[in-house]
Amino acid sequence: MRIELYPNGIPGKSPEDDFMPYIDTFLLDAAKTPLGAVLVLPGGGYHHRAIHEGDPVARRFNDLGYHAFVLQYRVQPSVSPAPQLDVVRALKIIRANAEKWYIQPDKIAVCGFSAGGHLAACAGMVAGNYTVEQKDEADNFSGKADAMLLGYAVLDAKSRVYRPGSPYFDVDGTPIDPCSLVDDTTVPAYVWHTAADTVVNCSGSADFACKMWKHGRVCELHIFPEGPHGRGLGFGFPDIISWSNEAAVFLEHRCGFTRGACFR
């Protein structure tokens, strides 16, 4: 099932961009009690959305006992804060339908890769900075994630240089720098990266985890020794391929998510 985010007009629409952002749903139809959910945010540098970091990841979380969704958010030529508005709106829509879809409304994680990981951090840390109104039921729900799964994510935005208006920066031109935004209220995070990544340095993930621990927040960090950027589910790397199962356990045992018992 595909759900368009903005039936009543797209906020912050770029005149040269006719893309209509939407959610693809991957619901566990057999669920009879509320389960946790994962909203997947593919990477792509905010200029495309990597296919292998979308639907296959959602299906994997289905296999692990969670409802899942993939957000097709706005990228170039759209600029900040278009992607942030899209993820906030998506979370609101999922919560508005939680009862009907057998979802725990307070157990919705975001799972992002690379730039999608940066967007996931926005959803878990600064969602309250973005106002999204469509004059429907979803307006009444929170647009903040309850947990973050961050794969080779851009978590130290200050160390990178991007074009003006890039979603790595807020509308006022200041970097959205997840490492510096960690505080005593930051939601739990599962973070993974590879030491061999030459596109996004793993130091940002390590620094983010250290900040989380310093503030007493729940965080699990895995830095695998090999593997280039953009590994997605980790196929071809016996150690990296374990991350999704570890993340599912993290959500269940560290964050209180419920998952389908038959999938454990």
PDB file of C-alpha atoms in Angstrom:
ATOM      1  CA  MET A   1       0.000   0.000   0.000  1.00  0.00           C
ATOM      2  CA  ARG A   2       1.318   3.422  -0.959  1.00  0.00           C
ATOM      3  CA  ILE A   3       0.344   6.516   1.028  1.00  0.00           C
ATOM      4  CA  GLU A   4       1.019  10.044  -0.224  1.00  0.00           C
ATOM      5  CA  LEU A   5       2.201  12.306   2.573  1.00  0.00           C
ATOM      6  CA  TYR A   6       0.446  15.511   1.606  1.00  0.00           C
ATOM      7  CA  PRO A   7      -3.100  15.216   0.242  1.00  0.00           C
ATOM      8  CA  ASN A   8      -3.665  18.889   1.013  1.00  0.00           C
ATOM      9  CA  GLY A   9      -0.577  20.401  -0.565  1.00  0.00           C
ATOM     10  CA  ILE A  10       3.163  19.871  -0.145  1.00  0.00           C
ATOM     11  CA  PRO A  11       4.800  22.272   2.348  1.00  0.00           C
ATOM     12  CA  GLY A  12       8.020  23.951   1.250  1.00  0.00           C
ATOM     13  CA  LYS A  13       7.558  22.708  -2.323  1.00  0.00           C
ATOM     14  CA  SER A  14      10.363  23.609  -4.706  1.00  0.00           C
ATOM     15  CA  PRO A  15       8.916  25.051  -7.955  1.00  0.00           C
ATOM     16  CA  GLU A  16      11.232  22.873 -10.061  1.00  0.00           C
ATOM     17  CA  ASP A  17      10.395  19.657  -8.170  1.00  0.00           C
ATOM     18  CA  ASP A  18       7.203  17.760  -9.026  1.00  0.00           C
ATOM     19  CA  PHE A  19       7.996  14.701  -6.858  1.00  0.00           C
ATOM     20  CA  MET A  20       5.201  13.619  -4.518  1.00  0.00           C
ATOM     21  CA  PRO A  21       6.728  12.087  -1.350  1.00  0.00           C
ATOM     22  CA  TYR A  22       5.084   8.913  -0.091  1.00  0.00           C
ATOM     23  CA  ILE A  23       5.317   5.908   2.236  1.00  0.00           C
ATOM     24  CA  ASP A  24       5.321   2.291   1.110  1.00  0.00           C
ATOM     25  CA  THR A  25       3.846   0.019   3.786  1.00  0.00           C
ATOM     26  CA  PHE A  26       5.155  -3.424   4.760  1.00  0.00           C
ATOM     27  CA  LEU A  27       2.647  -4.529   7.378  1.00  0.00           C
ATOM     28  CA  LEU A  28       2.565  -7.933   9.054  1.00  0.00           C
ATOM     29  CA  ASP A  29      -1.001  -8.866   8.188  1.00  0.00           C
ATOM     30  CA  ALA A  30      -1.027 -11.764  10.642  1.00  0.00           C
ATOM     31  CA  ALA A  31      -0.419  -9.456  13.622  1.00  0.00           C
ATOM     32  CA  LYS A  32      -3.251  -9.627  16.177  1.00  0.00           C
ATOM     33  CA  THR A  33      -1.547  -7.583  18.900  1.00  0.00           C
ATOM     34  CA  PRO A  34       0.388  -4.311  18.547  1.00  0.00           C
ATOM     35  CA  LEU A  35       3.988  -4.678  17.412  1.00  0.00           C
ATOM     36  CA  GLY A  36       6.870  -2.261  17.013  1.00  0.00           C
ATOM     37  CA  ALA A  37       7.555  -0.632  13.651  1.00  0.00           C
ATOM     38  CA  VAL A  38      10.562   0.569  11.669  1.00  0.00           C
ATOM     39  CA  LEU A  39      10.482   3.449   9.180  1.00  0.00           C
ATOM     40  CA  VAL A  40      13.302   2.971   6.657  1.00  0.00           C
ATOM     41  CA  LEU A  41      15.087   5.994   5.176  1.00  0.00           C
ATOM     42  CA  PRO A  42      17.333   5.106   2.203  1.00  0.00           C
ATOM     43  CA  GLY A  43      20.561   7.032   1.735  1.00  0.00           C
ATOM     44  CA  GLY A  44      21.856   8.795  -1.343  1.00  0.00           C
ATOM     45  CA  GLY A  45      23.433  12.080  -0.310  1.00  0.00           C
ATOM     46  CA  TYR A  46      20.068  13.862  -0.420  1.00  0.00           C
ATOM     47  CA  HIS A  47      20.291  13.728  -4.228  1.00  0.00           C
ATOM     48  CA  HIS A  48      18.772  10.245  -4.754  1.00  0.00           C
ATOM     49  CA  ARG A  49      17.306   7.361  -2.718  1.00  0.00           C
ATOM     50  CA  ALA A  50      19.289   4.120  -2.888  1.00  0.00           C
ATOM     51  CA  ILE A  51      16.998   1.241  -3.860  1.00  0.00           C
ATOM     52  CA  HIS A  52      18.955  -1.422  -1.966  1.00  0.00           C
ATOM     53  CA  GLU A  53      18.544   0.571   1.270  1.00  0.00           C
ATOM     54  CA  GLY A  54      14.749   0.709   0.976  1.00  0.00           C
ATOM     55  CA  ASP A  55      12.367  -2.182   0.290  1.00  0.00           C
ATOM     56  CA  PRO A  56      14.869  -5.007   1.019  1.00  0.00           C
ATOM     57  CA  VAL A  57      15.533  -3.512   4.463  1.00  0.00           C
ATOM     58  CA  ALA A  58      11.814  -3.214   5.191  1.00  0.00           C
ATOM     59  CA  ARG A  59      11.270  -6.854   4.232  1.00  0.00           C
ATOM     60  CA  ARG A  60      14.152  -7.891   6.463  1.00  0.00           C
ATOM     61  CA  PHE A  61      12.527  -6.190   9.450  1.00  0.00           C
ATOM     62  CA  ASN A  62       9.285  -7.970   8.564  1.00  0.00           C
ATOM     63  CA  ASP A  63      11.237 -11.239   8.771  1.00  0.00           C
ATOM     64  CA  LEU A  64      12.481 -10.113  12.187  1.00  0.00           C
ATOM     65  CA  GLY A  65       8.943  -9.552  13.449  1.00  0.00           C
ATOM     66  CA  TYR A  66       8.360  -5.823  12.982  1.00  0.00           C
ATOM     67  CA  HIS A  67       6.004  -3.803  10.844  1.00  0.00           C
ATOM     68  CA  ALA A  68       8.003  -1.706   8.399  1.00  0.00           C
ATOM     69  CA  PHE A  69       7.680   1.280   6.083  1.00  0.00           C
ATOM     70  CA  VAL A  70       9.887   2.934   3.485  1.00  0.00           C
ATOM     71  CA  LEU A  71       9.815   6.703   3.143  1.00  0.00           C
ATOM     72  CA  GLN A  72      10.428   8.106  -0.324  1.00  0.00           C
ATOM     73  CA  TYR A  73      11.361  11.599   0.835  1.00  0.00           C
ATOM     74  CA  ARG A  74      12.242  14.643  -1.234  1.00  0.00           C
ATOM     75  CA  VAL A  75      15.799  15.041  -2.511  1.00  0.00           C
ATOM     76  CA  GLN A  76      17.428  17.409  -5.027  1.00  0.00           C
ATOM     77  CA  PRO A  77      16.272  19.803  -6.349  1.00  0.00           C
ATOM     78  CA  SER A  78      14.347  20.182  -3.084  1.00  0.00           C
ATOM     79  CA  VAL A  79      16.308  21.823  -0.276  1.00  0.00           C
ATOM     80  CA  SER A  80      16.138  22.042   3.519  1.00  0.00           C
ATOM     81  CA  PRO A  81      13.825  21.487   5.323  1.00  0.00           C
ATOM     82  CA  ALA A  82      11.875  19.378   2.801  1.00  0.00           C
ATOM     83  CA  PRO A  83      13.242  15.929   3.853  1.00  0.00           C
ATOM     84  CA  GLN A  84      12.843  16.762   7.538  1.00  0.00           C
ATOM     85  CA  LEU A  85       9.229  17.771   6.993  1.00  0.00           C
ATOM     86  CA  ASP A  86       8.641  14.527   5.106  1.00  0.00           C
ATOM     87  CA  VAL A  87       9.952  12.239   7.860  1.00  0.00           C
ATOM     88  CA  VAL A  88       8.018  14.122  10.555  1.00  0.00           C
ATOM     89  CA  ARG A  89       4.822  13.835   8.508  1.00  0.00           C
ATOM     90  CA  ALA A  90       5.461  10.122   7.869  1.00  0.00           C
ATOM     91  CA  LEU A  91       5.795   9.392  11.588  1.00  0.00           C
ATOM     92  CA  LYS A  92       2.590  11.303  12.271  1.00  0.00           C
ATOM     93  CA  ILE A  93       0.724   9.253   9.664  1.00  0.00           C
ATOM     94  CA  ILE A  94       2.006   5.960  11.077  1.00  0.00           C
ATOM     95  CA  ARG A  95       0.933   6.926  14.601  1.00  0.00           C
ATOM     96  CA  ALA A  96      -2.480   8.089  13.384  1.00  0.00           C
ATOM     97  CA  ASN A  97      -3.032   4.604  11.935  1.00  0.00           C
ATOM     98  CA  ALA A  98      -1.340   2.660  14.732  1.00  0.00           C
ATOM     99  CA  GLU A  99      -4.501   1.135  16.171  1.00  0.00           C
ATOM    100  CA  LYS A 100      -5.766  -0.005  12.777  1.00  0.00           C
ATOM    101  CA  TRP A 101      -2.400  -1.409  11.742  1.00  0.00           C
ATOM    102  CA  TYR A 102      -1.626  -3.113  15.106  1.00  0.00           C
ATOM    103  CA  ILE A 103       1.380  -0.888  15.821  1.00  0.00           C
ATOM    104  CA  GLN A 104       2.651   0.250  19.207  1.00  0.00           C
ATOM    105  CA  PRO A 105       2.293   4.030  18.832  1.00  0.00           C
ATOM    106  CA  ASP A 106       5.212   4.741  21.174  1.00  0.00           C
ATOM    107  CA  LYS A 107       7.531   2.140  19.601  1.00  0.00           C
ATOM    108  CA  ILE A 108       8.363   3.439  16.136  1.00  0.00           C
ATOM    109  CA  ALA A 109      12.014   3.490  15.095  1.00  0.00           C
ATOM    110  CA  VAL A 110      13.712   5.158  12.154  1.00  0.00           C
ATOM    111  CA  CYS A 111      16.379   3.219  10.258  1.00  0.00           C
ATOM    112  CA  GLY A 112      18.575   5.352   8.032  1.00  0.00           C
ATOM    113  CA  PHE A 113      21.708   4.914   5.945  1.00  0.00           C
ATOM    114  CA  SER A 114      24.313   7.563   5.120  1.00  0.00           C
ATOM    115  CA  ALA A 115      22.311  10.739   4.378  1.00  0.00           C
ATOM    116  CA  GLY A 116      19.215   8.772   5.385  1.00  0.00           C
ATOM    117  CA  GLY A 117      20.979   8.183   8.701  1.00  0.00           C
ATOM    118  CA  HIS A 118      21.379  11.925   9.089  1.00  0.00           C
ATOM    119  CA  LEU A 119      17.660  12.298   8.370  1.00  0.00           C
ATOM    120  CA  ALA A 120      16.890   9.556  10.904  1.00  0.00           C
ATOM    121  CA  ALA A 121      18.885  11.464  13.504  1.00  0.00           C
ATOM    122  CA  CYS A 122      16.813  14.550  12.689  1.00  0.00           C
ATOM    123  CA  ALA A 123      13.651  12.506  13.313  1.00  0.00           C
ATOM    124  CA  GLY A 124      14.954  11.333  16.671  1.00  0.00           C
ATOM    125  CA  MET A 125      16.530  14.578  17.863  1.00  0.00           C
ATOM    126  CA  VAL A 126      15.061  17.739  16.301  1.00  0.00           C
ATOM    127  CA  ALA A 127      11.637  16.674  14.983  1.00  0.00           C
ATOM    128  CA  GLY A 128      10.017  19.294  17.213  1.00  0.00           C
ATOM    129  CA  ASN A 129      11.654  22.034  15.156  1.00  0.00           C
ATOM    130  CA  TYR A 130       9.480  21.235  12.135  1.00  0.00           C
ATOM    131  CA  THR A 131       5.784  22.087  11.878  1.00  0.00           C
ATOM    132  CA  VAL A 132       3.738  19.984   9.479  1.00  0.00           C
ATOM    133  CA  GLU A 133      -0.003  20.563   9.219  1.00  0.00           C
ATOM    134  CA  GLN A 134      -2.431  18.999   6.758  1.00  0.00           C
ATOM    135  CA  LYS A 135      -5.648  19.629   8.695  1.00  0.00           C
ATOM    136  CA  ASP A 136      -6.219  15.919   9.234  1.00  0.00           C
ATOM    137  CA  GLU A 137      -6.058  13.453  12.133  1.00  0.00           C
ATOM    138  CA  ALA A 138      -2.300  12.948  11.760  1.00  0.00           C
ATOM    139  CA  ASP A 139      -1.702  16.574  12.798  1.00  0.00           C
ATOM    140  CA  ASN A 140      -2.529  15.560  16.382  1.00  0.00           C
ATOM    141  CA  PHE A 141       0.299  13.017  16.705  1.00  0.00           C
ATOM    142  CA  SER A 142       4.002  13.268  17.436  1.00  0.00           C
ATOM    143  CA  GLY A 143       6.477  13.308  14.559  1.00  0.00           C
ATOM    144  CA  LYS A 144       9.429  12.213  16.695  1.00  0.00           C
ATOM    145  CA  ALA A 145      10.984   8.745  16.473  1.00  0.00           C
ATOM    146  CA  ASP A 146      11.245   6.533  19.560  1.00  0.00           C
ATOM    147  CA  ALA A 147      14.570   4.970  18.559  1.00  0.00           C
ATOM    148  CA  MET A 148      17.221   5.357  15.851  1.00  0.00           C
ATOM    149  CA  LEU A 149      19.034   2.705  13.809  1.00  0.00           C
ATOM    150  CA  LEU A 150      21.931   4.512  12.121  1.00  0.00           C
ATOM    151  CA  GLY A 151      23.969   2.808   9.392  1.00  0.00           C
ATOM    152  CA  TYR A 152      27.167   4.551   8.200  1.00  0.00           C
ATOM    153  CA  ALA A 153      25.325   7.773   8.926  1.00  0.00           C
ATOM    154  CA  VAL A 154      26.474  11.365   8.540  1.00  0.00           C
ATOM    155  CA  LEU A 155      26.522  12.282  12.224  1.00  0.00           C
ATOM    156  CA  ASP A 156      29.211  14.959  12.176  1.00  0.00           C
ATOM    157  CA  ALA A 157      27.844  17.399   9.607  1.00  0.00           C
ATOM    158  CA  LYS A 158      30.333  20.121  10.528  1.00  0.00           C
ATOM    159  CA  SER A 159      33.170  18.099   9.010  1.00  0.00           C
ATOM    160  CA  ARG A 160      31.584  18.079   5.549  1.00  0.00           C
ATOM    161  CA  VAL A 161      30.972  20.810   2.982  1.00  0.00           C
ATOM    162  CA  TYR A 162      27.728  20.859   1.013  1.00  0.00           C
ATOM    163  CA  ARG A 163      25.921  23.200  -1.319  1.00  0.00           C
ATOM    164  CA  PRO A 164      23.802  26.027   0.155  1.00  0.00           C
ATOM    165  CA  GLY A 165      20.356  24.799   1.117  1.00  0.00           C
ATOM    166  CA  SER A 166      21.541  21.227   1.627  1.00  0.00           C
ATOM    167  CA  PRO A 167      19.405  19.293   4.143  1.00  0.00           C
ATOM    168  CA  TYR A 168      22.576  18.731   6.168  1.00  0.00           C
ATOM    169  CA  PHE A 169      21.977  22.339   7.187  1.00  0.00           C
ATOM    170  CA  ASP A 170      18.975  24.071   8.714  1.00  0.00           C
ATOM    171  CA  VAL A 171      17.124  26.847   6.910  1.00  0.00           C
ATOM    172  CA  ASP A 172      19.176  29.454   8.799  1.00  0.00           C
ATOM    173  CA  GLY A 173      22.419  28.007   7.393  1.00  0.00           C
ATOM    174  CA  THR A 174      23.632  26.310  10.579  1.00  0.00           C
ATOM    175  CA  PRO A 175      24.720  22.645  10.328  1.00  0.00           C
ATOM    176  CA  ILE A 176      22.350  20.004  11.677  1.00  0.00           C
ATOM    177  CA  ASP A 177      25.097  18.214  13.568  1.00  0.00           C
ATOM    178  CA  PRO A 178      23.756  15.157  15.460  1.00  0.00           C
ATOM    179  CA  CYS A 179      26.948  14.726  17.494  1.00  0.00           C
ATOM    180  CA  SER A 180      26.546  18.154  19.043  1.00  0.00           C
ATOM    181  CA  LEU A 181      22.796  17.703  19.602  1.00  0.00           C
ATOM    182  CA  VAL A 182      22.989  14.713  21.960  1.00  0.00           C
ATOM    183  CA  ASP A 183      21.559  15.533  25.387  1.00  0.00           C
ATOM    184  CA  ASP A 184      19.902  13.866  28.368  1.00  0.00           C
ATOM    185  CA  THR A 185      16.690  13.288  26.395  1.00  0.00           C
ATOM    186  CA  THR A 186      18.061  11.715  23.200  1.00  0.00           C
ATOM    187  CA  VAL A 187      16.199   8.552  22.200  1.00  0.00           C
ATOM    188  CA  PRO A 188      18.051   5.194  22.097  1.00  0.00           C
ATOM    189  CA  ALA A 189      20.337   4.513  19.144  1.00  0.00           C
ATOM    190  CA  TYR A 190      21.865   1.470  17.483  1.00  0.00           C
ATOM    191  CA  VAL A 191      24.845   2.678  15.426  1.00  0.00           C
ATOM    192  CA  TRP A 192      26.943   0.737  12.945  1.00  0.00           C
ATOM    193  CA  HIS A 193      29.688   1.641  10.499  1.00  0.00           C
ATOM    194  CA  THR A 194      32.781   0.193   8.835  1.00  0.00           C
ATOM    195  CA  ALA A 195      36.333   1.313   9.487  1.00  0.00           C
ATOM    196  CA  ALA A 196      37.084   1.012   5.760  1.00  0.00           C
ATOM    197  CA  ASP A 197      34.381   3.551   4.773  1.00  0.00           C
ATOM    198  CA  THR A 198      36.092   6.275   2.699  1.00  0.00           C
ATOM    199  CA  VAL A 199      32.911   8.265   1.992  1.00  0.00           C
ATOM    200  CA  VAL A 200      31.674   8.892   5.545  1.00  0.00           C
ATOM    201  CA  ASN A 201      34.344   8.439   8.204  1.00  0.00           C
ATOM    202  CA  CYS A 202      33.419   6.118  11.064  1.00  0.00           C
ATOM    203  CA  SER A 203      34.741   8.669  13.573  1.00  0.00           C
ATOM    204  CA  GLY A 204      31.388  10.452  13.460  1.00  0.00           C
ATOM    205  CA  SER A 205      29.589   7.298  14.598  1.00  0.00           C
ATOM    206  CA  ALA A 206      32.151   6.719  17.346  1.00  0.00           C
ATOM    207  CA  ASP A 207      31.882  10.315  18.554  1.00  0.00           C
ATOM    208  CA  PHE A 208      28.087  10.101  18.524  1.00  0.00           C
ATOM    209  CA  ALA A 209      28.113   6.943  20.641  1.00  0.00           C
ATOM    210  CA  CYS A 210      30.568   8.478  23.123  1.00  0.00           C
ATOM    211  CA  LYS A 211      28.300  11.509  23.474  1.00  0.00           C
ATOM    212  CA  MET A 212      25.337   9.211  24.083  1.00  0.00           C
ATOM    213  CA  TRP A 213      27.165   7.312  26.816  1.00  0.00           C
ATOM    214  CA  LYS A 214      28.405  10.547  28.380  1.00  0.00           C
ATOM    215  CA  HIS A 215      24.786  11.657  28.734  1.00  0.00           C
ATOM    216  CA  GLY A 216      23.687   8.287  30.076  1.00  0.00           C
ATOM    217  CA  ARG A 217      21.658   7.440  26.984  1.00  0.00           C
ATOM    218  CA  VAL A 218      21.069   3.950  25.579  1.00  0.00           C
ATOM    219  CA  CYS A 219      23.391   3.332  22.642  1.00  0.00           C
ATOM    220  CA  GLU A 220      24.972   0.304  20.976  1.00  0.00           C
ATOM    221  CA  LEU A 221      27.921   0.789  18.599  1.00  0.00           C
ATOM    222  CA  HIS A 222      29.411  -1.639  16.061  1.00  0.00           C
ATOM    223  CA  ILE A 223      32.358  -0.683  13.848  1.00  0.00           C
ATOM    224  CA  PHE A 224      33.171  -3.521  11.479  1.00  0.00           C
ATOM    225  CA  PRO A 225      36.766  -3.669  10.197  1.00  0.00           C
ATOM    226  CA  GLU A 226      36.031  -4.137   6.478  1.00  0.00           C
ATOM    227  CA  GLY A 227      33.449  -3.102   3.919  1.00  0.00           C
ATOM    228  CA  PRO A 228      33.027   0.007   1.759  1.00  0.00           C
ATOM    229  CA  HIS A 229      30.329   2.632   2.126  1.00  0.00           C
ATOM    230  CA  GLY A 230      26.754   1.733   1.258  1.00  0.00           C
ATOM    231  CA  ARG A 231      26.626  -1.908   2.353  1.00  0.00           C
ATOM    232  CA  GLY A 232      22.909  -1.884   3.148  1.00  0.00           C
ATOM    233  CA  LEU A 233      21.986  -5.263   4.627  1.00  0.00           C
ATOM    234  CA  GLY A 234      25.625  -6.332   4.453  1.00  0.00           C
ATOM    235  CA  PHE A 235      25.379  -9.166   1.944  1.00  0.00           C
ATOM    236  CA  GLY A 236      28.821 -10.530   1.083  1.00  0.00           C
ATOM    237  CA  PHE A 237      30.249  -9.668   4.502  1.00  0.00           C
ATOM    238  CA  PRO A 238      29.563 -12.387   7.110  1.00  0.00           C
ATOM    239  CA  ASP A 239      30.066 -10.019  10.044  1.00  0.00           C
ATOM    240  CA  ILE A 240      28.178  -6.995   8.674  1.00  0.00           C
ATOM    241  CA  ILE A 241      25.181  -9.121   7.685  1.00  0.00           C
ATOM    242  CA  SER A 242      24.483  -9.628  11.400  1.00  0.00           C
ATOM    243  CA  TRP A 243      23.599  -5.982  12.044  1.00  0.00           C
ATOM    244  CA  SER A 244      19.874  -6.232  11.291  1.00  0.00           C
ATOM    245  CA  ASN A 245      19.372  -9.126  13.702  1.00  0.00           C
ATOM    246  CA  GLU A 246      21.348  -7.277  16.384  1.00  0.00           C
ATOM    247  CA  ALA A 247      19.272  -4.150  15.770  1.00  0.00           C
ATOM    248  CA  ALA A 248      16.051  -6.158  16.136  1.00  0.00           C
ATOM    249  CA  VAL A 249      17.260  -7.502  19.484  1.00  0.00           C
ATOM    250  CA  PHE A 250      18.297  -3.992  20.534  1.00  0.00           C
ATOM    251  CA  LEU A 251      14.807  -2.647  19.831  1.00  0.00           C
ATOM    252  CA  GLU A 252      13.199  -5.504  21.745  1.00  0.00           C
ATOM    253  CA  HIS A 253      15.432  -5.734  24.792  1.00  0.00           C
ATOM    254  CA  ARG A 254      16.788  -2.191  25.159  1.00  0.00           C
ATOM    255  CA  CYS A 255      13.849  -0.153  23.866  1.00  0.00           C
ATOM    256  CA  GLY A 256      10.815  -2.253  24.813  1.00  0.00           C
ATOM    257  CA  PHE A 257       9.563  -2.924  21.270  1.00  0.00           C
ATOM    258  CA  THR A 258       7.328  -5.963  20.816  1.00  0.00           C
ATOM    259  CA  ARG A 259       7.905  -8.181  17.803  1.00  0.00           C
ATOM    260  CA  GLY A 260       6.119 -11.177  16.387  1.00  0.00           C
ATOM    261  CA  ALA A 261       7.050 -14.175  18.522  1.00  0.00           C
ATOM    262  CA  CYS A 262       7.046 -16.560  15.551  1.00  0.00           C
ATOM    263  CA  PHE A 263       9.897 -14.629  13.951  1.00  0.00           C
ATOM    264  CA  ARG A 264      12.391 -14.892  16.825  1.00  0.00           C
TER     265      ARG A 264
END
